[in-house]
PDB file of C-alpha atoms in Angstrom:
ATOM      1  CA  MET C   1     162.884-197.404 117.121  1.00 48.00           C
ATOM      2  CA  ALA C   2     162.130-200.733 118.782  1.00 45.00           C
ATOM      3  CA  TYR C   3     164.158-203.838 118.082  1.00 39.00           C
ATOM      4  CA  LEU C   4     163.021-207.383 118.933  1.00 39.00           C
ATOM      5  CA  THR C   5     165.617-209.818 120.269  1.00 38.00           C
ATOM      6  CA  SER C   6     164.761-213.554 120.332  1.00 40.00           C
ATOM      7  CA  ILE C   7     165.523-215.553 123.478  1.00 36.00           C
ATOM      8  CA  SER C   8     165.911-219.314 123.313  1.00 39.00           C
ATOM      9  CA  SER C   9     163.359-221.291 125.310  1.00 40.00           C
ATOM     10  CA  SER C  10     166.179-223.615 126.418  1.00 40.00           C
ATOM     11  CA  LEU C  11     167.536-220.971 128.823  1.00 37.00           C
ATOM     12  CA  SER C  12     167.202-222.100 132.400  1.00 39.00           C
ATOM     13  CA  ILE C  13     165.319-219.044 133.504  1.00 36.00           C
ATOM     14  CA  PHE C  14     162.322-220.153 131.467  1.00 37.00           C
ATOM     15  CA  LYS C  15     162.212-223.606 133.074  1.00 40.00           C
ATOM     16  CA  ASN C  16     160.760-222.162 136.257  1.00 44.00           C
ATOM     17  CA  PRO C  17     157.549-220.216 135.474  1.00 42.00           C
ATOM     18  CA  GLN C  18     157.604-218.614 138.946  1.00 43.00           C
ATOM     19  CA  LEU C  19     160.710-216.577 138.246  1.00 40.00           C
ATOM     20  CA  SER C  20     159.991-212.855 138.138  1.00 40.00           C
ATOM     21  CA  ARG C  21     163.549-211.771 137.250  1.00 38.00           C
ATOM     22  CA  PHE C  22     166.374-213.048 135.103  1.00 33.00           C
ATOM     23  CA  GLN C  23     169.969-212.068 134.611  1.00 39.00           C
ATOM     24  CA  PHE C  24     172.238-211.655 131.605  1.00 35.00           C
ATOM     25  CA  ALA C  25     175.927-212.022 132.363  1.00 38.00           C
ATOM     26  CA  PHE C  26     178.310-209.923 130.313  1.00 36.00           C
ATOM     27  CA  SER C  27     182.067-210.470 130.158  1.00 41.00           C
ATOM     28  CA  PRO C  28     183.752-207.619 132.060  1.00 45.00           C
ATOM     29  CA  PRO C  29     186.344-205.493 130.269  1.00 47.00           C
ATOM     30  CA  ASN C  30     188.941-206.585 132.873  1.00 47.00           C
ATOM     31  CA  PRO C  31     189.602-210.352 132.739  1.00 43.00           C
ATOM     32  CA  LEU C  32     190.882-210.260 136.330  1.00 42.00           C
ATOM     33  CA  ALA C  33     187.539-209.081 137.657  1.00 44.00           C
ATOM     34  CA  LEU C  34     186.135-211.473 140.230  1.00 43.00           C
ATOM     35  CA  ARG C  35     182.582-211.367 138.989  1.00 47.00           C
ATOM     36  CA  PRO C  36     180.684-210.307 135.872  1.00 47.00           C
ATOM     37  CA  ARG C  37     178.513-207.194 135.524  1.00 48.00           C
ATOM     38  CA  VAL C  38     174.830-208.019 135.672  1.00 43.00           C
ATOM     39  CA  GLN C  39     171.878-206.247 134.043  1.00 47.00           C
ATOM     40  CA  ILE C  40     168.557-206.904 135.751  1.00 45.00           C
ATOM     41  CA  LEU C  41     165.402-206.860 133.626  1.00 44.00           C
ATOM     42  CA  SER C  42     161.982-207.192 135.243  1.00 49.00           C
ATOM     43  CA  MET C  43     159.600-209.743 133.745  1.00 47.00           C
ATOM     44  CA  PRO C  44     155.939-210.483 134.542  1.00 51.00           C
ATOM     45  CA  MET C  45     155.102-213.413 136.871  1.00 51.00           C
ATOM     46  CA  ASN C  46     154.063-216.760 135.352  1.00 50.00           C
ATOM     47  CA  LYS C  47     154.963-215.753 131.787  1.00 48.00           C
ATOM     48  CA  SER C  48     157.579-217.258 129.508  1.00 47.00           C
ATOM     49  CA  PRO C  49     158.162-214.632 126.784  1.00 46.00           C
ATOM     50  CA  SER C  50     160.158-215.497 123.713  1.00 43.00           C
ATOM     51  CA  LEU C  51     160.952-211.875 122.919  1.00 40.00           C
ATOM     52  CA  VAL C  52     162.463-208.943 124.757  1.00 41.00           C
ATOM     53  CA  VAL C  53     161.757-205.475 123.428  1.00 41.00           C
ATOM     54  CA  VAL C  54     164.741-203.189 123.632  1.00 38.00           C
ATOM     55  CA  ALA C  55     164.098-199.513 122.957  1.00 42.00           C
ATOM     56  CA  ALA C  56     166.743-197.893 120.815  1.00 41.00           C
ATOM     57  CA  THR C  57     165.572-194.428 119.917  1.00 42.00           C
ATOM     58  CA  THR C  58     168.139-192.547 117.911  1.00 46.00           C
ATOM     59  CA  ALA C  59     168.880-188.869 118.259  1.00 47.00           C
ATOM     60  CA  ALA C  60     167.432-188.246 114.815  1.00 45.00           C
ATOM     61  CA  GLU C  61     164.118-189.819 115.839  1.00 44.00           C
ATOM     62  CA  LYS C  62     163.978-187.677 118.953  1.00 42.00           C
ATOM     63  CA  GLN C  63     164.430-184.532 116.931  1.00 49.00           C
ATOM     64  CA  LYS C  64     161.226-182.831 115.819  1.00 59.00           C
ATOM     65  CA  LYS C  65     160.461-183.074 112.131  1.00 66.00           C
ATOM     66  CA  ARG C  66     161.159-179.771 110.412  1.00 72.00           C
ATOM     67  CA  TYR C  67     159.227-178.400 107.448  1.00 80.00           C
ATOM     68  CA  PRO C  68     160.874-176.306 104.721  1.00 79.00           C
ATOM     69  CA  GLY C  69     160.963-172.707 105.893  1.00 81.00           C
ATOM     70  CA  GLU C  70     159.567-173.529 109.353  1.00 87.00           C
ATOM     71  CA  SER C  71     162.497-172.014 111.240  1.00 87.00           C
ATOM     72  CA  LYS C  72     161.701-168.592 109.711  1.00 90.00           C
ATOM     73  CA  GLY C  73     157.976-168.655 110.443  1.00 95.00           C
ATOM     74  CA  PHE C  74     154.868-170.000 108.777  1.00 98.00           C
ATOM     75  CA  VAL C  75     154.841-167.390 106.009  1.00 98.00           C
ATOM     76  CA  GLU C  76     158.114-168.828 104.774  1.00 97.00           C
ATOM     77  CA  GLU C  77     156.499-172.267 104.676  1.00 97.00           C
ATOM     78  CA  MET C  78     153.687-170.847 102.533  1.00 97.00           C
ATOM     79  CA  ARG C  79     156.174-169.099 100.266  1.00 96.00           C
ATOM     80  CA  PHE C  80     158.162-172.304  99.796  1.00 95.00           C
ATOM     81  CA  VAL C  81     155.075-174.278  98.750  1.00 96.00           C
ATOM     82  CA  ALA C  82     153.885-171.503  96.439  1.00 95.00           C
ATOM     83  CA  MET C  83     157.229-171.137  94.665  1.00 92.00           C
ATOM     84  CA  ARG C  84     157.318-174.840  93.860  1.00 90.00           C
ATOM     85  CA  LEU C  85     154.035-174.417  91.973  1.00 89.00           C
ATOM     86  CA  HIS C  86     155.625-171.898  89.602  1.00 82.00           C
ATOM     87  CA  THR C  87     157.294-172.887  86.356  1.00 75.00           C
ATOM     88  CA  LYS C  88     161.020-172.412  85.833  1.00 69.00           C
ATOM     89  CA  ASP C  89     160.226-169.441  83.596  1.00 68.00           C
ATOM     90  CA  GLN C  90     158.254-167.830  86.404  1.00 68.00           C
ATOM     91  CA  ALA C  91     160.676-168.462  89.274  1.00 68.00           C
ATOM     92  CA  LYS C  92     164.037-170.140  89.780  1.00 67.00           C
ATOM     93  CA  GLU C  93     162.514-172.311  92.525  1.00 66.00           C
ATOM     94  CA  GLY C  94     159.678-173.413  90.262  1.00 67.00           C
ATOM     95  CA  GLU C  95     159.111-177.122  89.657  1.00 60.00           C
ATOM     96  CA  LYS C  96     155.979-177.097  87.505  1.00 71.00           C
ATOM     97  CA  GLU C  97     156.025-177.799  83.773  1.00 75.00           C
ATOM     98  CA  THR C  98     154.543-175.138  81.505  1.00 76.00           C
ATOM     99  CA  LYS C  99     151.145-176.398  80.342  1.00 73.00           C
ATOM    100  CA  SER C 100     148.570-173.600  80.153  1.00 78.00           C
ATOM    101  CA  ILE C 101     148.811-170.472  78.043  1.00 75.00           C
ATOM    102  CA  GLU C 102     149.162-168.053  80.968  1.00 75.00           C
ATOM    103  CA  GLU C 103     152.178-169.982  82.254  1.00 74.00           C
ATOM    104  CA  ARG C 104     154.241-169.034  79.227  1.00 79.00           C
ATOM    105  CA  PRO C 105     156.705-166.120  79.576  1.00 82.00           C
ATOM    106  CA  VAL C 106     154.776-162.836  79.563  1.00 82.00           C
ATOM    107  CA  ALA C 107     156.966-161.585  76.704  1.00 81.00           C
ATOM    108  CA  LYS C 108     155.209-164.125  74.464  1.00 88.00           C
ATOM    109  CA  TRP C 109     151.706-163.056  75.480  1.00 92.00           C
ATOM    110  CA  GLU C 110     149.361-161.346  73.044  1.00 94.00           C
ATOM    111  CA  PRO C 111     146.917-159.558  75.350  1.00 96.00           C
ATOM    112  CA  SER C 112     143.950-157.446  74.312  1.00 96.00           C
ATOM    113  CA  VAL C 113     142.317-154.512  76.093  1.00 98.00           C
ATOM    114  CA  GLU C 114     139.019-156.406  76.119  1.00 97.00           C
ATOM    115  CA  GLY C 115     140.634-159.438  77.740  1.00 98.00           C
ATOM    116  CA  TYR C 116     142.529-157.277  80.206  1.00 98.00           C
ATOM    117  CA  LEU C 117     139.283-155.587  81.243  1.00 98.00           C
ATOM    118  CA  LYS C 118     137.735-158.991  81.942  1.00 98.00           C
ATOM    119  CA  PHE C 119     140.742-159.805  84.121  1.00 98.00           C
ATOM    120  CA  LEU C 120     140.463-156.516  86.025  1.00 98.00           C
ATOM    121  CA  VAL C 121     136.708-156.900  86.564  1.00 98.00           C
ATOM    122  CA  ASP C 122     137.009-160.469  87.850  1.00 98.00           C
ATOM    123  CA  SER C 123     139.979-159.508  90.000  1.00 98.00           C
ATOM    124  CA  LYS C 124     137.943-156.702  91.541  1.00 98.00           C
ATOM    125  CA  LEU C 125     135.158-159.136  92.406  1.00 98.00           C
ATOM    126  CA  VAL C 126     137.655-161.372  94.208  1.00 98.00           C
ATOM    127  CA  TYR C 127     139.227-158.457  96.100  1.00 98.00           C
ATOM    128  CA  ASP C 128     135.772-157.083  96.943  1.00 98.00           C
ATOM    129  CA  THR C 129     134.921-160.468  98.431  1.00 98.00           C
ATOM    130  CA  LEU C 130     138.134-160.832 100.410  1.00 98.00           C
ATOM    131  CA  GLU C 131     138.036-157.330 101.797  1.00 98.00           C
ATOM    132  CA  GLN C 132     134.341-157.450 102.673  1.00 98.00           C
ATOM    133  CA  ILE C 133     134.811-160.711 104.564  1.00 98.00           C
ATOM    134  CA  ILE C 134     137.690-159.211 106.538  1.00 98.00           C
ATOM    135  CA  GLN C 135     135.933-155.916 107.278  1.00 97.00           C
ATOM    136  CA  ASP C 136     132.647-157.513 108.358  1.00 97.00           C
ATOM    137  CA  SER C 137     134.167-160.256 110.489  1.00 96.00           C
ATOM    138  CA  ASN C 138     134.591-160.335 114.266  1.00 94.00           C
ATOM    139  CA  PHE C 139     136.567-163.557 114.038  1.00 94.00           C
ATOM    140  CA  PRO C 140     140.029-162.874 115.572  1.00 93.00           C
ATOM    141  CA  THR C 141     141.898-164.665 112.781  1.00 94.00           C
ATOM    142  CA  TYR C 142     140.391-162.284 110.211  1.00 97.00           C
ATOM    143  CA  THR C 143     140.304-159.039 112.191  1.00 96.00           C
ATOM    144  CA  GLU C 144     144.120-159.071 112.271  1.00 95.00           C
ATOM    145  CA  PHE C 145     144.032-158.221 108.563  1.00 98.00           C
ATOM    146  CA  LYS C 146     141.776-155.183 108.504  1.00 97.00           C
ATOM    147  CA  ASN C 147     143.266-152.122 106.803  1.00 97.00           C
ATOM    148  CA  THR C 148     146.657-153.613 106.010  1.00 98.00           C
ATOM    149  CA  GLY C 149     147.346-151.209 103.163  1.00 98.00           C
ATOM    150  CA  LEU C 150     147.411-154.083 100.664  1.00 98.00           C
ATOM    151  CA  GLU C 151     143.717-153.696  99.773  1.00 98.00           C
ATOM    152  CA  ARG C 152     143.085-153.435  96.023  1.00 98.00           C
ATOM    153  CA  SER C 153     139.342-152.999  95.561  1.00 98.00           C
ATOM    154  CA  ASP C 154     139.288-149.180  95.576  1.00 98.00           C
ATOM    155  CA  LYS C 155     142.337-149.015  93.299  1.00 98.00           C
ATOM    156  CA  LEU C 156     140.635-151.286  90.784  1.00 98.00           C
ATOM    157  CA  ALA C 157     137.477-149.172  90.893  1.00 98.00           C
ATOM    158  CA  THR C 158     139.583-146.145  89.939  1.00 98.00           C
ATOM    159  CA  ASP C 159     141.194-148.011  87.048  1.00 98.00           C
ATOM    160  CA  LEU C 160     137.881-149.259  85.674  1.00 98.00           C
ATOM    161  CA  GLU C 161     136.523-145.714  85.793  1.00 98.00           C
ATOM    162  CA  TRP C 162     139.544-144.572  83.766  1.00 98.00           C
ATOM    163  CA  PHE C 163     138.876-147.217  81.103  1.00 98.00           C
ATOM    164  CA  LYS C 164     135.255-146.094  80.960  1.00 98.00           C
ATOM    165  CA  GLU C 165     136.383-142.511  80.391  1.00 98.00           C
ATOM    166  CA  GLN C 166     138.492-143.740  77.478  1.00 97.00           C
ATOM    167  CA  GLY C 167     135.354-145.081  75.832  1.00 98.00           C
ATOM    168  CA  TYR C 168     135.671-148.765  76.771  1.00 98.00           C
ATOM    169  CA  GLU C 169     132.659-150.752  77.897  1.00 97.00           C
ATOM    170  CA  ILE C 170     133.174-152.345  81.291  1.00 98.00           C
ATOM    171  CA  PRO C 171     132.071-156.008  81.173  1.00 98.00           C
ATOM    172  CA  GLU C 172     130.221-157.933  83.841  1.00 98.00           C
ATOM    173  CA  PRO C 173     132.160-160.444  85.962  1.00 98.00           C
ATOM    174  CA  THR C 174     132.657-163.803  84.253  1.00 98.00           C
ATOM    175  CA  ALA C 175     132.521-167.375  85.520  1.00 98.00           C
ATOM    176  CA  PRO C 176     136.129-167.562  86.869  1.00 98.00           C
ATOM    177  CA  GLY C 177     135.654-164.521  89.107  1.00 98.00           C
ATOM    178  CA  LYS C 178     132.196-165.546  90.270  1.00 98.00           C
ATOM    179  CA  THR C 179     133.333-169.074  91.072  1.00 98.00           C
ATOM    180  CA  TYR C 180     136.361-167.922  93.056  1.00 98.00           C
ATOM    181  CA  SER C 181     134.338-165.307  94.937  1.00 98.00           C
ATOM    182  CA  GLN C 182     131.777-167.891  96.055  1.00 98.00           C
ATOM    183  CA  TYR C 183     134.498-170.348  97.018  1.00 98.00           C
ATOM    184  CA  LEU C 184     136.142-167.729  99.259  1.00 98.00           C
ATOM    185  CA  LYS C 185     132.812-167.002 100.945  1.00 98.00           C
ATOM    186  CA  ASP C 186     132.308-170.689 101.672  1.00 97.00           C
ATOM    187  CA  LEU C 187     135.830-171.086 103.063  1.00 98.00           C
ATOM    188  CA  ALA C 188     135.544-168.048 105.295  1.00 97.00           C
ATOM    189  CA  GLU C 189     132.537-169.594 107.026  1.00 95.00           C
ATOM    190  CA  LYS C 190     133.933-173.057 107.681  1.00 96.00           C
ATOM    191  CA  ASP C 191     137.691-173.253 107.032  1.00 98.00           C
ATOM    192  CA  PRO C 192     139.809-170.314 108.277  1.00 97.00           C
ATOM    193  CA  GLN C 193     143.144-172.040 107.604  1.00 98.00           C
ATOM    194  CA  ALA C 194     142.269-172.573 103.940  1.00 98.00           C
ATOM    195  CA  PHE C 195     140.897-169.022 103.680  1.00 98.00           C
ATOM    196  CA  ILE C 196     144.147-167.561 105.027  1.00 98.00           C
ATOM    197  CA  CYS C 197     146.062-169.539 102.392  1.00 98.00           C
ATOM    198  CA  HIS C 198     144.109-167.751  99.653  1.00 98.00           C
ATOM    199  CA  PHE C 199     144.458-164.395 101.411  1.00 98.00           C
ATOM    200  CA  TYR C 200     148.240-164.779 101.475  1.00 98.00           C
ATOM    201  CA  ASN C 201     148.634-165.998  97.912  1.00 98.00           C
ATOM    202  CA  ILE C 202     146.306-163.413  96.356  1.00 98.00           C
ATOM    203  CA  TYR C 203     147.937-160.371  97.949  1.00 98.00           C
ATOM    204  CA  PHE C 204     151.536-161.496  97.929  1.00 98.00           C
ATOM    205  CA  ALA C 205     151.432-162.866  94.373  1.00 96.00           C
ATOM    206  CA  HIS C 206     150.020-159.564  93.127  1.00 97.00           C
ATOM    207  CA  SER C 207     152.783-157.620  94.867  1.00 97.00           C
ATOM    208  CA  ALA C 208     155.442-159.662  93.043  1.00 94.00           C
ATOM    209  CA  GLY C 209     154.609-161.462  89.804  1.00 93.00           C
ATOM    210  CA  GLY C 210     151.403-159.467  89.428  1.00 95.00           C
ATOM    211  CA  ARG C 211     153.294-156.190  89.176  1.00 96.00           C
ATOM    212  CA  MET C 212     155.615-157.619  86.549  1.00 94.00           C
ATOM    213  CA  ILE C 213     152.649-158.799  84.484  1.00 95.00           C
ATOM    214  CA  GLY C 214     151.036-155.378  84.833  1.00 97.00           C
ATOM    215  CA  ARG C 215     154.128-153.635  83.451  1.00 96.00           C
ATOM    216  CA  LYS C 216     154.464-156.017  80.507  1.00 95.00           C
ATOM    217  CA  VAL C 217     150.794-155.786  79.576  1.00 97.00           C
ATOM    218  CA  ALA C 218     150.904-151.975  79.836  1.00 97.00           C
ATOM    219  CA  GLU C 219     153.855-151.935  77.425  1.00 96.00           C
ATOM    220  CA  LYS C 220     151.895-153.950  74.885  1.00 96.00           C
ATOM    221  CA  ILE C 221     148.409-152.412  74.991  1.00 97.00           C
ATOM    222  CA  LEU C 222     148.274-149.321  77.266  1.00 97.00           C
ATOM    223  CA  ASP C 223     151.196-147.232  76.033  1.00 97.00           C
ATOM    224  CA  ASN C 224     153.023-147.932  79.317  1.00 97.00           C
ATOM    225  CA  LYS C 225     150.300-146.462  81.520  1.00 97.00           C
ATOM    226  CA  GLU C 226     150.700-147.626  85.118  1.00 97.00           C
ATOM    227  CA  LEU C 227     147.340-148.513  86.624  1.00 98.00           C
ATOM    228  CA  GLU C 228     146.413-147.766  90.237  1.00 98.00           C
ATOM    229  CA  PHE C 229     146.069-151.544  90.720  1.00 98.00           C
ATOM    230  CA  TYR C 230     149.855-151.658  90.816  1.00 98.00           C
ATOM    231  CA  LYS C 231     150.396-148.761  93.221  1.00 98.00           C
ATOM    232  CA  TRP C 232     150.332-148.714  97.021  1.00 98.00           C
ATOM    233  CA  ASP C 233     150.028-145.925  99.548  1.00 97.00           C
ATOM    234  CA  GLY C 234     153.185-146.272 101.583  1.00 95.00           C
ATOM    235  CA  GLU C 235     156.280-148.432 101.272  1.00 97.00           C
ATOM    236  CA  LEU C 236     155.178-151.776  99.840  1.00 98.00           C
ATOM    237  CA  SER C 237     158.002-153.740 101.450  1.00 98.00           C
ATOM    238  CA  GLN C 238     156.968-152.502 104.899  1.00 98.00           C
ATOM    239  CA  LEU C 239     153.290-153.199 104.265  1.00 98.00           C
ATOM    240  CA  LEU C 240     154.173-156.760 103.275  1.00 98.00           C
ATOM    241  CA  GLN C 241     156.398-157.207 106.321  1.00 98.00           C
ATOM    242  CA  ASN C 242     153.599-156.046 108.618  1.00 98.00           C
ATOM    243  CA  VAL C 243     151.254-158.634 107.121  1.00 98.00           C
ATOM    244  CA  ARG C 244     153.930-161.354 107.333  1.00 98.00           C
ATOM    245  CA  GLU C 245     154.217-160.722 111.046  1.00 98.00           C
ATOM    246  CA  LYS C 246     150.451-160.895 111.489  1.00 98.00           C
ATOM    247  CA  LEU C 247     150.236-164.139 109.506  1.00 98.00           C
ATOM    248  CA  ASN C 248     153.012-165.709 111.575  1.00 98.00           C
ATOM    249  CA  LYS C 249     151.272-164.585 114.762  1.00 97.00           C
ATOM    250  CA  VAL C 250     147.957-166.125 113.700  1.00 97.00           C
ATOM    251  CA  ALA C 251     149.621-169.399 112.667  1.00 98.00           C
ATOM    252  CA  GLU C 252     151.319-169.743 116.062  1.00 97.00           C
ATOM    253  CA  GLU C 253     147.906-170.705 117.438  1.00 96.00           C
ATOM    254  CA  TRP C 254     147.453-173.504 114.899  1.00 98.00           C
ATOM    255  CA  THR C 255     148.320-177.157 115.302  1.00 98.00           C
ATOM    256  CA  ARG C 256     150.748-178.748 112.874  1.00 97.00           C
ATOM    257  CA  GLU C 257     147.790-180.450 111.187  1.00 98.00           C
ATOM    258  CA  GLU C 258     146.044-177.110 110.695  1.00 98.00           C
ATOM    259  CA  LYS C 259     149.203-175.608 109.219  1.00 98.00           C
ATOM    260  CA  ASN C 260     149.552-178.500 106.810  1.00 98.00           C
ATOM    261  CA  HIS C 261     145.912-178.101 105.798  1.00 98.00           C
ATOM    262  CA  CYS C 262     146.587-174.449 104.996  1.00 98.00           C
ATOM    263  CA  LEU C 263     149.607-175.384 102.871  1.00 98.00           C
ATOM    264  CA  GLU C 264     147.623-178.026 101.002  1.00 98.00           C
ATOM    265  CA  GLU C 265     145.166-175.352  99.856  1.00 98.00           C
ATOM    266  CA  THR C 266     147.901-173.549  97.871  1.00 98.00           C
ATOM    267  CA  GLU C 267     147.279-175.551  94.721  1.00 97.00           C
ATOM    268  CA  LYS C 268     143.615-174.540  94.660  1.00 98.00           C
ATOM    269  CA  SER C 269     144.601-170.914  95.101  1.00 98.00           C
ATOM    270  CA  PHE C 270     146.840-171.153  92.046  1.00 96.00           C
ATOM    271  CA  LYS C 271     144.104-172.900  90.088  1.00 96.00           C
ATOM    272  CA  TYR C 272     141.461-170.223  90.694  1.00 98.00           C
ATOM    273  CA  SER C 273     143.869-167.316  90.222  1.00 97.00           C
ATOM    274  CA  GLY C 274     145.223-168.872  87.027  1.00 95.00           C
ATOM    275  CA  GLU C 275     141.747-169.093  85.524  1.00 97.00           C
ATOM    276  CA  ILE C 276     141.262-165.367  86.111  1.00 98.00           C
ATOM    277  CA  LEU C 277     144.705-164.469  84.780  1.00 96.00           C
ATOM    278  CA  ARG C 278     143.955-166.419  81.613  1.00 96.00           C
ATOM    279  CA  LEU C 279     141.265-163.840  80.811  1.00 97.00           C
ATOM    280  CA  VAL C 280     144.019-161.389  79.840  1.00 97.00           C
ATOM    281  CA  LEU C 281     144.622-163.530  76.775  1.00 95.00           C
ATOM    282  CA  SER C 282     140.977-164.108  75.892  1.00 91.00           C
TER     283      SER C 282
END
């Protein structure tokens, strides 16, 4: 931080405009010293400044600003931001007030099979979109995430076929799913940092809170049947860890501004996903 120290114009050094140097005399710590210590400060020729700028950068200012979770990798930064957007009922780190119906505790939900089917159909459209973008892309940021084992599209297709066999009519995708799908397509073309934010939140949220919702809904309307949507081939914890490492690797190439832009997209991810989740209660 810079501090400005005023210097009186009555000092003799300013009476001669040709002076290029001036001296400040400081009292020595030993009174018996024969002469004072002198600090020499260079000044421009033919100028009579009234201020001297003294740099005083503190250790705290020299230290790089740290972001919550940064020391553990960028995925931890994304997790920290996402958890803050939960309610207290949803997560202990949550800071959001409960406002919409889907934010209430799942135990208080009154889902219907018809509404749940809408949710599954719209979810499949979103996963179809994500996974098609990743599979078709040659962009290095996206190719890292091909065949991670977290893919859900085929699992959802199996579940919807099961519902059809039970005599249920499978609905067409609704506005929330269509809107989110198109938004992801647009992001993938022009904004990879924002796209990766949605990729992370969609897959990781489903592996945590999504599974809990699936169990609770199955208890209420499916006689505890566990859908394929909530099953993975392989150890889920290891699959998630593999993707964490890939996400951290990709983010190492980003500037701090690009990382912040990715984090700022989290709220939109929650907004679009919340609109689809709300279909369960429709």
